Amino acid sequence: MERPTTSSSAGSAQPSFADEETIGLLGGRRQSMSTRYHLTRRGAVRRLVQIAKIANRFDVLHGLTPIKMRLMFEALGPTFVKVGQILSMRSEILPQQFCDELAKLRANADPMPYSTVIEVLEREYGRPVDEVFESIDPSPLGSASLSQVHRATLVGGEDVAVKVQRPGVRETMAQDVAIMRSIASTASKVVRKPQVVDLRGVVEELWETFEAETDFRVETRNLVEFKRFCGDFAYMDCPKPFTALCTEHVVVMDYVDGISVSRPDLLTSEGYDLSEIGTKLVDNYATQILDRGFFHADPHPGNIIVSEGHIVLIDLGMTGRLNGRIRSVLRDMIFAVAQKDSPRLADGLLRFAGAEAEVGDYPALLADLDAIVQEYGTVDLSDLDLAAFLAAITQMATRHGIEVPSSVTTVGRALVTLEGTLDEFIPNVNMIEIISKHMAASRSASSLASDELGRLGSESHQAVHGLLAALSESRVAARMLTRGQLRINLELVGSREPMLLLSDMVNRLTMALIVVGLFVGSSIVYFAGMKPVVFGIPLIGFLGYVVAFVLSLWIVADIYVKGRRARRQ
């Protein structure tokens, strides 16, 4: 059995540093940040010179190819590796060939000396390492730009994996992020173009995840929470952390001996069914995202292993969280694409931006969404290019000034990563189809009623705000009228009869909508099983059905009577 490479990754998003004191390009620092991360003006200048030398070595002034950009980011260190990983999912900023190349930035870094690992452990624990570990394998299991993992045995005999952060990497990353943030902020004031704004968003995303990425206590908490989540599934697992031995720079967890999904041949030879592994993995991933709102955000092959009949997700440094509102919007948008419903898809995007969101050109937004729906909503699920679809949605939202939450961007990156893993190693499993089936199966009668009531509440909220806005506008109009400033140009074409016919049609349509609303509302109440009950139907639902039936008869009778009258004339 082989042990897959364990790579470091960013933590879940933390509060922004936008209001904290930061260090600028050539200084301008404030005491809190400089003290916490040991940032100095001299250090900023020294790092800038180092960055300039590396950039000059790759001849950036004469352009970069995708491969040269990846190699340059690797040479610049862990911060730029992380930037490259973020940019690899931002095709609205870089051409797709650059994104594809930057996606390879998870490769191993040169290992740090074993003596350095021992020094870090002794500094963290404040005692000799042999008082904690009976033995440590000098050869690392994996070595990344941020950390290194070694197999070890605790004094108590437990077989563990020890993840050790590289010394000084946190200060280097803090320095890099502060410099990039200053550059992006200055550039946005000088050149106001969409590309600059997007780049600033990338830097802000990096800034928000910085502390969690370099604080291994966050990963420890993620492991504890995800281990609790896996308890509900017989086929899912993750390493158990030894919390008493986990610190800001060290994580100690169970060593899991298994087979990486990147070795499908070995899995097959051991008797595993690849389709079953892929299906269960994707279905559980849908549960993480859509049902629980807490998910592993970096499901690349090195982080997924199979051990003793369990699918084990390792490296919980990067996780994502979604609140109930965002999960609800995601479900609605997925169904909207499936049903080719552009207005519903637009509504989902606007709900992301908040209740006060406005779009300057709503018809143009619908036209753009129509194009996306026609391109992606008409293909079979097996042929859907998820990366291209998400990129199209993100670019379109950016053009219309709609800000997609960073948590949704994290979902997109994770799904594309998982899709790439499946396409390469388990190609017969269709991720989108499994997620769609999961969503359909999870929509029970009670959840349907809950969703409908929630949507009704949201629409009522919007209607109230619209009414208040209309009243406000009418107040302005009335003030202008009293001052003689209001002018109305009104032209009626035709006679009185067309207006009466139109009024009659509107009245019938209104009554029909009321009837439909009563039937739908009564059906929701029926499935909800509210009491008291009459003839096996909740009383409120029964009354709704009766009123809807009476109104239906009235509409039919009205159409019949007026139709005969019109024919006599």
Coordinates of C-alpha atoms in Angstrom, one line a residue:
M1 CA 0.0 0.0 0.0
E2 CA 1.3 3.5 -0.8
R3 CA 0.9 6.6 1.3
P4 CA -0.2 9.5 -0.9
T5 CA 1.6 12.8 -0.8
T6 CA 0.1 15.3 1.7
S7 CA 0.3 18.9 0.6
S8 CA -0.5 22.0 2.4
S9 CA -3.4 24.2 1.5
A10 CA -5.2 27.3 2.5
G11 CA -7.6 27.3 5.4
S12 CA -11.2 28.4 5.4
A13 CA -11.8 32.1 5.1
Q14 CA -11.3 34.3 8.1
P15 CA -12.4 37.8 8.7
S16 CA -10.8 40.3 6.4
F17 CA -7.8 42.4 7.4
A18 CA -9.2 45.4 5.7
D19 CA -9.6 47.2 9.0
E20 CA -6.3 46.1 10.5
E21 CA -3.0 48.0 10.4
T22 CA -0.8 46.9 7.6
I23 CA 2.6 47.5 6.2
G24 CA 2.9 49.3 2.9
L25 CA 5.3 48.9 0.0
L26 CA 8.2 50.7 1.5
G27 CA 7.0 50.9 5.1
G28 CA 4.1 52.9 6.3
R29 CA 3.5 50.1 8.7
R30 CA 1.5 50.0 11.9
Q31 CA 2.7 48.5 15.1
S32 CA 0.2 45.6 15.4
M33 CA 1.1 43.9 12.2
S34 CA 4.8 44.6 12.3
T35 CA 5.0 43.1 15.8
R36 CA 2.9 40.1 15.1
Y37 CA 4.6 39.1 11.9
H38 CA 8.0 40.8 12.4
L39 CA 7.5 43.0 9.4
T40 CA 10.0 45.9 8.9
R41 CA 10.7 48.5 6.2
R42 CA 14.0 46.9 5.5
G43 CA 12.4 43.5 5.2
A44 CA 9.8 44.8 2.7
V45 CA 12.6 46.4 0.5
R46 CA 14.7 43.3 0.7
R47 CA 11.7 41.1 -0.4
L48 CA 10.9 43.5 -3.2
V49 CA 14.4 43.2 -4.5
Q50 CA 14.3 39.5 -4.3
I51 CA 11.0 39.4 -6.2
A52 CA 12.4 41.7 -8.8
K53 CA 15.5 39.5 -9.3
I54 CA 13.3 36.4 -9.8
A55 CA 11.0 38.3 -12.2
N56 CA 14.0 39.5 -14.2
R57 CA 15.3 35.9 -14.3
F58 CA 12.1 34.9 -16.1
D59 CA 12.2 37.9 -18.3
V60 CA 8.7 39.1 -17.5
L61 CA 9.1 42.4 -19.4
H62 CA 9.1 40.3 -22.7
G63 CA 6.1 38.3 -21.7
L64 CA 5.4 35.0 -19.9
T65 CA 4.3 31.7 -21.3
P66 CA 2.0 29.5 -19.1
I67 CA 4.9 27.3 -18.1
K68 CA 7.2 30.2 -17.3
M69 CA 4.5 31.8 -15.1
R70 CA 4.1 28.5 -13.2
L71 CA 7.9 28.1 -12.7
M72 CA 8.2 31.8 -11.6
F73 CA 5.5 31.4 -9.0
E74 CA 7.2 28.3 -7.7
A75 CA 10.5 30.2 -7.4
L76 CA 8.8 33.1 -5.6
G77 CA 7.6 30.9 -2.8
P78 CA 4.5 29.7 -1.0
T79 CA 2.5 33.0 -1.3
F80 CA 2.8 33.1 -5.0
V81 CA 2.0 29.4 -5.2
K82 CA -1.2 30.1 -3.4
V83 CA -1.9 33.1 -5.8
G84 CA -1.3 30.8 -8.7
Q85 CA -3.8 28.3 -7.3
I86 CA -6.4 31.1 -7.0
L87 CA -5.7 32.4 -10.4
S88 CA -6.0 29.0 -11.9
M89 CA -9.8 29.2 -11.2
R90 CA -10.2 32.8 -12.5
S91 CA -10.4 32.4 -16.2
E92 CA -12.0 35.9 -16.3
I93 CA -8.5 37.2 -15.4
L94 CA -6.2 34.8 -17.3
P95 CA -6.6 32.9 -20.5
Q96 CA -7.6 29.2 -20.0
Q97 CA -4.2 27.8 -21.0
F98 CA -2.6 29.8 -18.2
C99 CA -5.3 28.6 -15.7
D100 CA -4.7 25.0 -16.8
E101 CA -0.9 25.3 -16.2
L102 CA -1.2 27.1 -12.9
A103 CA -3.5 24.2 -11.7
K104 CA -0.3 22.1 -11.5
L105 CA 1.1 24.1 -8.6
R106 CA 0.4 21.4 -6.1
A107 CA 3.7 19.7 -6.9
N108 CA 6.1 18.9 -4.1
A109 CA 8.7 21.4 -2.9
D110 CA 12.3 20.5 -1.9
P111 CA 12.2 18.9 1.5
M112 CA 13.6 20.8 4.5
P113 CA 16.4 19.1 6.5
Y114 CA 15.3 16.6 9.2
S115 CA 17.3 18.6 11.7
T116 CA 15.1 21.6 11.0
V117 CA 12.0 19.4 11.7
I118 CA 13.4 18.4 15.0
E119 CA 14.2 22.0 16.0
V120 CA 10.6 23.1 15.1
L121 CA 9.1 20.3 17.2
E122 CA 11.3 21.0 20.2
R123 CA 10.6 24.7 20.0
E124 CA 6.8 24.1 19.8
Y125 CA 6.7 21.6 22.7
G126 CA 9.4 23.1 24.9
R127 CA 11.0 19.8 25.6
P128 CA 13.2 17.1 23.9
V129 CA 11.4 15.5 21.0
D130 CA 12.0 12.0 22.4
E131 CA 9.7 12.8 25.3
V132 CA 6.8 13.0 22.8
F133 CA 7.8 10.7 20.0
E134 CA 9.3 7.2 20.3
S135 CA 10.5 7.5 16.7
I136 CA 10.2 9.8 13.6
D137 CA 10.9 8.7 10.1
P138 CA 13.6 11.1 8.7
S139 CA 12.2 10.7 5.2
P140 CA 9.1 12.9 4.7
L141 CA 5.9 11.5 3.4
G142 CA 5.4 14.7 1.5
S143 CA 6.9 18.1 1.3
A144 CA 5.1 21.3 0.2
S145 CA 5.9 24.9 0.1
L146 CA 4.3 25.6 3.5
S147 CA 4.9 22.4 5.5
Q148 CA 6.3 18.9 5.6
V149 CA 4.8 15.6 6.8
H150 CA 6.6 12.8 8.5
R151 CA 5.4 9.4 9.8
A152 CA 6.1 8.9 13.5
T153 CA 5.3 6.8 16.6
L154 CA 4.2 8.4 19.8
V155 CA 5.6 7.4 23.2
G156 CA 2.3 5.7 23.8
G157 CA 2.7 3.6 20.7
E158 CA 0.2 5.3 18.4
D159 CA 1.1 5.5 14.7
V160 CA 0.8 9.1 13.6
A161 CA 1.5 11.6 10.8
V162 CA 3.2 14.8 11.9
K163 CA 2.7 18.0 9.8
V164 CA 5.4 20.6 10.5
Q165 CA 5.3 24.2 9.2
R166 CA 8.5 25.5 7.6
P167 CA 10.3 28.0 9.8
G168 CA 9.8 31.7 8.7
V169 CA 7.3 30.9 6.0
R170 CA 4.6 32.7 7.9
E171 CA 6.5 35.9 8.1
T172 CA 7.5 35.6 4.4
M173 CA 3.8 35.1 3.4
A174 CA 2.7 38.1 5.6
Q175 CA 5.3 40.3 3.9
D176 CA 4.3 39.2 0.4
V177 CA 0.6 39.6 1.0
A178 CA 1.1 43.1 2.5
I179 CA 3.1 44.1 -0.5
M180 CA 0.6 42.7 -3.0
R181 CA -2.2 44.3 -1.1
S182 CA -0.5 47.7 -1.2
I183 CA 0.2 47.4 -5.0
A184 CA -3.4 46.3 -5.8
S185 CA -4.8 49.1 -3.7
T186 CA -2.6 51.8 -5.3
A187 CA -3.3 50.4 -8.8
S188 CA -7.1 50.5 -8.3
K189 CA -6.9 54.2 -7.5
V190 CA -4.8 55.0 -10.6
V191 CA -6.3 52.7 -13.2
R192 CA -9.9 51.8 -12.8
K193 CA -10.4 48.9 -15.1
P194 CA -12.2 45.6 -14.5
Q195 CA -9.0 43.6 -14.7
V196 CA -7.5 45.6 -11.9
V197 CA -10.6 45.2 -9.7
D198 CA -10.5 41.5 -10.2
L199 CA -6.9 41.3 -9.3
R200 CA -7.5 43.2 -6.2
G201 CA -10.3 40.7 -5.4
V202 CA -7.7 37.9 -5.7
V203 CA -5.4 39.6 -3.3
E204 CA -8.2 40.2 -0.8
E205 CA -9.2 36.6 -1.0
L206 CA -5.5 35.6 -0.3
W207 CA -5.4 38.1 2.6
E208 CA -8.6 36.8 4.1
T209 CA -7.3 33.2 4.1
F210 CA -3.8 34.0 5.2
E211 CA -4.1 33.5 9.0
A212 CA -6.0 30.2 8.7
E213 CA -3.6 28.9 6.1
T214 CA -0.6 29.4 8.4
D215 CA -2.3 28.6 11.7
F216 CA -2.5 24.8 12.0
R217 CA -4.9 25.1 14.9
V218 CA -7.6 25.9 12.3
E219 CA -6.8 22.6 10.6
T220 CA -7.0 20.8 13.9
R221 CA -10.5 22.2 14.5
N222 CA -11.5 21.2 11.0
L223 CA -10.3 17.7 11.5
V224 CA -12.4 17.4 14.7
E225 CA -15.5 18.7 13.0
F226 CA -15.1 16.6 9.9
K227 CA -14.4 13.5 12.0
R228 CA -17.8 14.1 13.7
F229 CA -19.5 14.5 10.3
C230 CA -18.0 11.3 9.0
G231 CA -19.6 9.5 12.0
D232 CA -22.9 9.5 10.1
F233 CA -21.4 7.6 7.1
A234 CA -20.1 4.1 7.2
Y235 CA -17.9 4.6 4.2
M236 CA -16.4 8.0 4.9
D237 CA -13.5 8.9 7.3
C238 CA -10.7 11.4 8.0
P239 CA -7.7 11.3 10.3
K240 CA -8.3 11.8 14.1
P241 CA -6.2 14.7 15.4
F242 CA -4.3 14.4 18.7
T243 CA -5.4 17.8 19.9
A244 CA -3.1 17.9 22.9
L245 CA -0.1 17.8 20.6
C246 CA -1.4 20.2 17.9
T247 CA -0.1 23.7 17.9
E248 CA 0.1 26.8 15.7
H249 CA 2.8 25.2 13.6
V250 CA 2.4 21.4 14.1
V251 CA -0.5 19.0 13.5
V252 CA -0.4 15.5 14.8
M253 CA -3.0 13.1 13.5
D254 CA -3.6 9.4 12.8
Y255 CA -1.5 7.9 10.1
V256 CA -3.8 6.3 7.5
D257 CA -2.3 3.6 5.4
G258 CA -4.3 3.4 2.1
I259 CA -4.3 3.7 -1.6
S260 CA -4.6 7.0 -3.4
V261 CA -7.4 7.4 -5.9
S262 CA -4.6 8.4 -8.3
R263 CA -3.8 4.6 -8.5
P264 CA -7.0 3.1 -9.9
D265 CA -5.1 0.1 -11.1
L266 CA -4.0 -0.7 -7.6
L267 CA -7.5 -0.1 -6.2
T268 CA -8.9 -2.5 -8.8
S269 CA -6.3 -5.2 -8.0
E270 CA -7.3 -4.9 -4.3
G271 CA -10.9 -5.7 -5.2
Y272 CA -12.4 -2.2 -5.0
D273 CA -15.2 -1.0 -7.4
L274 CA -14.1 2.3 -8.9
S275 CA -17.6 3.3 -9.8
E276 CA -18.8 2.7 -6.3
I277 CA -16.0 4.8 -4.9
G278 CA -16.7 7.6 -7.3
T279 CA -20.4 7.6 -6.7
K280 CA -20.2 7.5 -2.9
L281 CA -17.5 10.2 -2.9
V282 CA -19.6 12.6 -5.1
D283 CA -22.8 11.9 -3.2
N284 CA -21.1 12.6 0.1
Y285 CA -19.6 15.7 -1.4
A286 CA -23.1 16.9 -2.3
T287 CA -24.1 16.3 1.3
Q288 CA -21.2 18.4 2.6
I289 CA -22.0 21.3 0.3
L290 CA -25.8 21.4 0.0
D291 CA -26.9 19.8 3.2
R292 CA -24.3 20.5 5.9
G293 CA -22.6 23.6 4.5
F294 CA -19.1 22.5 5.6
F295 CA -16.9 20.8 3.0
H296 CA -13.4 19.8 2.1
A297 CA -12.3 22.5 -0.4
D298 CA -9.3 20.8 -2.0
P299 CA -10.3 17.3 -3.1
H300 CA -7.3 16.6 -5.4
P301 CA -6.1 13.0 -5.8
G302 CA -3.4 13.4 -3.1
N303 CA -6.1 14.2 -0.5
I304 CA -8.3 11.2 -1.2
I305 CA -7.3 7.7 -0.2
V306 CA -9.1 4.4 0.3
S307 CA -8.3 2.4 3.4
E308 CA -10.0 -0.7 4.8
G309 CA -13.2 0.0 2.8
H310 CA -13.4 3.7 3.8
I311 CA -12.9 6.8 1.6
V312 CA -10.6 8.9 3.7
L313 CA -10.2 12.7 3.1
I314 CA -7.0 14.1 4.4
D315 CA -5.4 17.5 4.7
L316 CA -8.4 19.6 6.1
G317 CA -6.4 22.8 6.0
M318 CA -8.7 24.2 3.2
T319 CA -12.4 23.9 4.0
G320 CA -15.4 26.0 2.9
R321 CA -18.6 27.0 4.7
L322 CA -22.0 27.9 3.3
N323 CA -24.9 29.4 5.3
G324 CA -28.5 28.2 4.7
R325 CA -29.3 31.1 2.4
I326 CA -26.4 30.5 0.0
R327 CA -27.2 26.8 0.0
S328 CA -30.8 27.5 -0.9
V329 CA -29.8 29.9 -3.7
L330 CA -27.3 27.3 -5.1
R331 CA -30.1 24.7 -5.3
D332 CA -32.4 27.2 -7.0
M333 CA -29.8 28.1 -9.6
I334 CA -29.0 24.5 -10.4
F335 CA -32.7 23.7 -11.0
A336 CA -33.0 27.0 -13.0
V337 CA -30.3 25.9 -15.4
A338 CA -31.9 22.4 -15.7
Q339 CA -35.2 24.0 -16.5
K340 CA -33.7 26.7 -18.7
D341 CA -35.3 29.4 -16.5
S342 CA -33.2 32.5 -17.1
P343 CA -35.4 34.8 -14.8
R344 CA -35.0 32.3 -11.9
L345 CA -31.3 32.1 -12.5
A346 CA -31.1 35.9 -12.5
D347 CA -33.0 36.0 -9.3
G348 CA -30.5 33.6 -7.7
L349 CA -27.6 35.9 -8.7
L350 CA -29.3 38.9 -7.3
R351 CA -30.0 37.1 -4.1
F352 CA -26.3 36.5 -3.7
A353 CA -25.7 40.2 -3.8
G354 CA -28.4 41.0 -1.2
A355 CA -31.8 42.4 -0.9
E356 CA -30.7 45.9 -2.0
A357 CA -29.0 44.7 -5.2
E358 CA -29.9 46.4 -8.4
V359 CA -28.9 45.8 -12.0
G360 CA -28.6 48.8 -14.3
D361 CA -29.7 46.8 -17.4
Y362 CA -31.9 43.9 -16.4
P363 CA -32.9 43.0 -20.0
A364 CA -29.2 42.7 -20.8
L365 CA -28.7 40.4 -17.8
L366 CA -31.5 38.2 -18.9
A367 CA -30.1 38.1 -22.5
D368 CA -26.7 37.0 -21.2
L369 CA -28.2 34.4 -19.0
D370 CA -30.3 33.1 -21.9
A371 CA -27.1 32.6 -23.9
I372 CA -25.5 30.7 -21.0
V373 CA -28.6 28.6 -20.5
Q374 CA -28.8 27.8 -24.2
E375 CA -25.2 26.8 -24.3
Y376 CA -25.0 24.7 -21.1
G377 CA -28.6 23.9 -20.2
T378 CA -29.3 21.9 -23.4
V379 CA -26.3 19.5 -23.2
D380 CA -26.4 16.1 -21.5
L381 CA -25.1 16.1 -18.0
S382 CA -22.3 13.8 -19.1
D383 CA -21.2 16.4 -21.6
L384 CA -21.4 19.5 -19.3
D385 CA -18.1 21.3 -18.9
L386 CA -18.5 22.4 -15.3
A387 CA -15.3 24.6 -15.3
A388 CA -16.5 26.5 -18.4
F389 CA -20.0 26.9 -17.1
L390 CA -18.8 28.4 -13.7
A391 CA -16.4 30.6 -15.5
A392 CA -19.2 31.9 -17.8
I393 CA -21.5 32.6 -14.8
T394 CA -18.7 34.4 -12.9
Q395 CA -17.6 36.5 -15.9
M396 CA -21.2 37.5 -16.7
A397 CA -21.9 38.4 -13.0
T398 CA -18.8 40.6 -13.0
R399 CA -19.9 42.4 -16.2
H400 CA -23.2 43.3 -14.5
G401 CA -21.7 44.4 -11.2
I402 CA -23.0 41.4 -9.3
E403 CA -20.6 40.3 -6.6
V404 CA -20.5 36.5 -6.1
P405 CA -19.6 35.6 -2.5
S406 CA -16.1 34.1 -2.0
S407 CA -17.7 31.0 -0.4
V408 CA -19.4 30.3 -3.7
T409 CA -16.1 30.8 -5.6
T410 CA -14.6 28.2 -3.2
V411 CA -17.4 25.8 -4.0
G412 CA -16.7 26.3 -7.7
R413 CA -13.0 25.6 -7.3
A414 CA -13.7 22.5 -5.2
L415 CA -16.2 21.1 -7.7
V416 CA -13.9 21.7 -10.6
T417 CA -11.0 20.0 -8.7
L418 CA -13.2 17.0 -7.9
E419 CA -14.4 16.8 -11.5
G420 CA -10.8 16.8 -12.7
T421 CA -9.9 14.0 -10.3
L422 CA -12.8 11.9 -11.5
D423 CA -12.2 12.6 -15.2
E424 CA -8.6 11.5 -14.9
F425 CA -8.8 8.5 -12.6
I426 CA -12.5 7.4 -12.4
P427 CA -13.9 8.5 -15.8
N428 CA -17.1 6.4 -15.7
V429 CA -18.6 8.5 -12.8
N430 CA -20.6 11.6 -13.8
M431 CA -20.4 14.1 -11.0
I432 CA -23.1 16.5 -12.2
E433 CA -25.6 13.7 -12.6
I434 CA -25.0 12.3 -9.2
I435 CA -25.4 15.7 -7.5
S436 CA -28.6 16.3 -9.4
K437 CA -30.0 12.9 -8.2
H438 CA -28.9 13.8 -4.7
M439 CA -30.8 17.1 -4.8
A440 CA -33.9 15.4 -6.3
A441 CA -33.9 12.6 -3.6
S442 CA -33.4 15.1 -0.8
R443 CA -36.5 17.2 -1.7
S444 CA -39.1 15.4 0.5
A445 CA -42.6 16.7 1.0
S446 CA -41.7 18.6 4.2
S447 CA -38.6 20.1 2.6
L448 CA -40.6 21.2 -0.4
A449 CA -43.2 22.9 1.8
S450 CA -40.3 24.5 3.8
D451 CA -38.7 25.8 0.5
E452 CA -42.0 27.1 -0.8
L453 CA -42.8 28.9 2.4
G454 CA -39.2 30.3 2.4
R455 CA -39.6 31.5 -1.1
L456 CA -43.0 33.0 -0.3
G457 CA -41.4 34.9 2.6
S458 CA -38.6 36.2 0.4
E459 CA -41.0 37.3 -2.4
S460 CA -43.3 38.9 0.2
H461 CA -40.2 40.8 1.6
Q462 CA -39.4 42.0 -1.9
A463 CA -43.0 43.0 -2.6
V464 CA -43.2 45.1 0.6
H465 CA -39.9 46.8 -0.3
G466 CA -41.3 47.4 -3.8
L467 CA -44.5 48.9 -2.4
L468 CA -42.6 51.2 -0.1
A469 CA -40.4 52.3 -3.0
A470 CA -43.5 53.0 -5.1
L471 CA -45.0 55.0 -2.2
S472 CA -41.8 57.0 -1.9
E473 CA -41.9 57.7 -5.7
S474 CA -45.5 58.8 -5.5
R475 CA -44.7 61.2 -2.7
V476 CA -42.1 62.8 -5.0
A477 CA -44.6 62.9 -7.8
A478 CA -47.2 64.5 -5.6
R479 CA -44.7 67.2 -4.4
M480 CA -43.9 67.9 -8.0
L481 CA -47.6 68.1 -8.9
T482 CA -48.3 70.7 -6.2
R483 CA -45.4 72.8 -7.4
G484 CA -46.6 72.6 -11.0
Q485 CA -43.5 70.7 -12.0
L486 CA -45.2 67.4 -13.0
R487 CA -46.0 66.8 -16.7
I488 CA -47.9 63.8 -18.1
N489 CA -48.0 62.9 -21.7
L490 CA -50.9 60.4 -22.2
E491 CA -52.2 59.2 -25.6
L492 CA -55.0 56.6 -25.9
V493 CA -55.2 54.9 -29.3
G494 CA -58.5 53.3 -30.3
S495 CA -62.0 53.3 -28.7
R496 CA -63.4 52.4 -25.3
E497 CA -64.2 48.8 -26.2
P498 CA -60.6 47.5 -26.4
M499 CA -59.9 49.0 -23.0
L500 CA -62.9 47.2 -21.5
L501 CA -61.8 44.0 -23.1
L502 CA -58.3 44.4 -21.7
S503 CA -59.7 45.2 -18.3
D504 CA -61.8 42.0 -18.4
M505 CA -58.8 39.9 -19.5
V506 CA -56.7 41.3 -16.6
N507 CA -59.5 40.6 -14.1
R508 CA -59.8 37.0 -15.3
L509 CA -56.1 36.5 -15.3
T510 CA -55.9 37.9 -11.7
M511 CA -58.7 35.6 -10.6
A512 CA -56.9 32.6 -12.3
L513 CA -53.7 33.5 -10.5
I514 CA -55.5 33.6 -7.2
V515 CA -57.1 30.2 -7.9
V516 CA -53.7 28.7 -8.8
G517 CA -52.2 30.2 -5.6
L518 CA -54.9 28.8 -3.5
F519 CA -54.5 25.3 -5.0
V520 CA -50.7 25.4 -4.6
G521 CA -50.9 26.8 -1.0
S522 CA -53.5 24.2 0.0
S523 CA -51.3 21.4 -1.5
I524 CA -48.3 22.7 0.6
V525 CA -50.5 22.7 3.7
Y526 CA -51.7 19.2 2.9
F527 CA -48.2 17.8 2.6
A528 CA -47.1 19.6 5.8
G529 CA -49.8 17.7 7.7
M530 CA -51.1 20.7 9.7
K531 CA -53.9 20.2 12.2
P532 CA -57.0 20.2 12.6
V533 CA -58.0 17.8 9.8
V534 CA -61.3 17.6 7.9
F535 CA -61.9 14.6 5.6
G536 CA -58.2 13.7 5.9
I537 CA -57.2 17.2 4.8
P538 CA -55.9 20.0 7.1
L539 CA -58.7 22.5 7.7
I540 CA -56.8 25.5 6.2
G541 CA -56.0 23.4 3.1
F542 CA -59.7 22.2 2.8
L543 CA -61.0 25.8 3.0
G544 CA -58.4 26.8 0.3
Y545 CA -59.5 24.0 -2.0
V546 CA -63.2 25.0 -1.5
V547 CA -62.6 28.7 -2.3
A548 CA -60.4 27.8 -5.3
F549 CA -63.1 25.5 -6.6
V550 CA -65.9 28.1 -6.2
L551 CA -63.7 30.8 -7.9
S552 CA -62.9 28.4 -10.8
L553 CA -66.7 27.8 -11.4
W554 CA -67.2 31.6 -11.3
I555 CA -64.5 32.1 -14.0
V556 CA -65.9 29.4 -16.2
A557 CA -69.5 30.8 -15.9
D558 CA -68.3 34.3 -16.5
I559 CA -66.5 33.3 -19.7
Y560 CA -69.5 31.3 -20.9
V561 CA -72.1 34.1 -20.2
K562 CA -70.0 36.9 -21.7
G563 CA -69.1 34.7 -24.7
R564 CA -72.8 34.1 -25.5
R565 CA -73.6 37.8 -25.1
A566 CA -70.8 38.7 -27.5
R567 CA -72.0 36.2 -30.1
R568 CA -75.6 37.6 -29.9
Q569 CA -74.2 41.1 -30.6

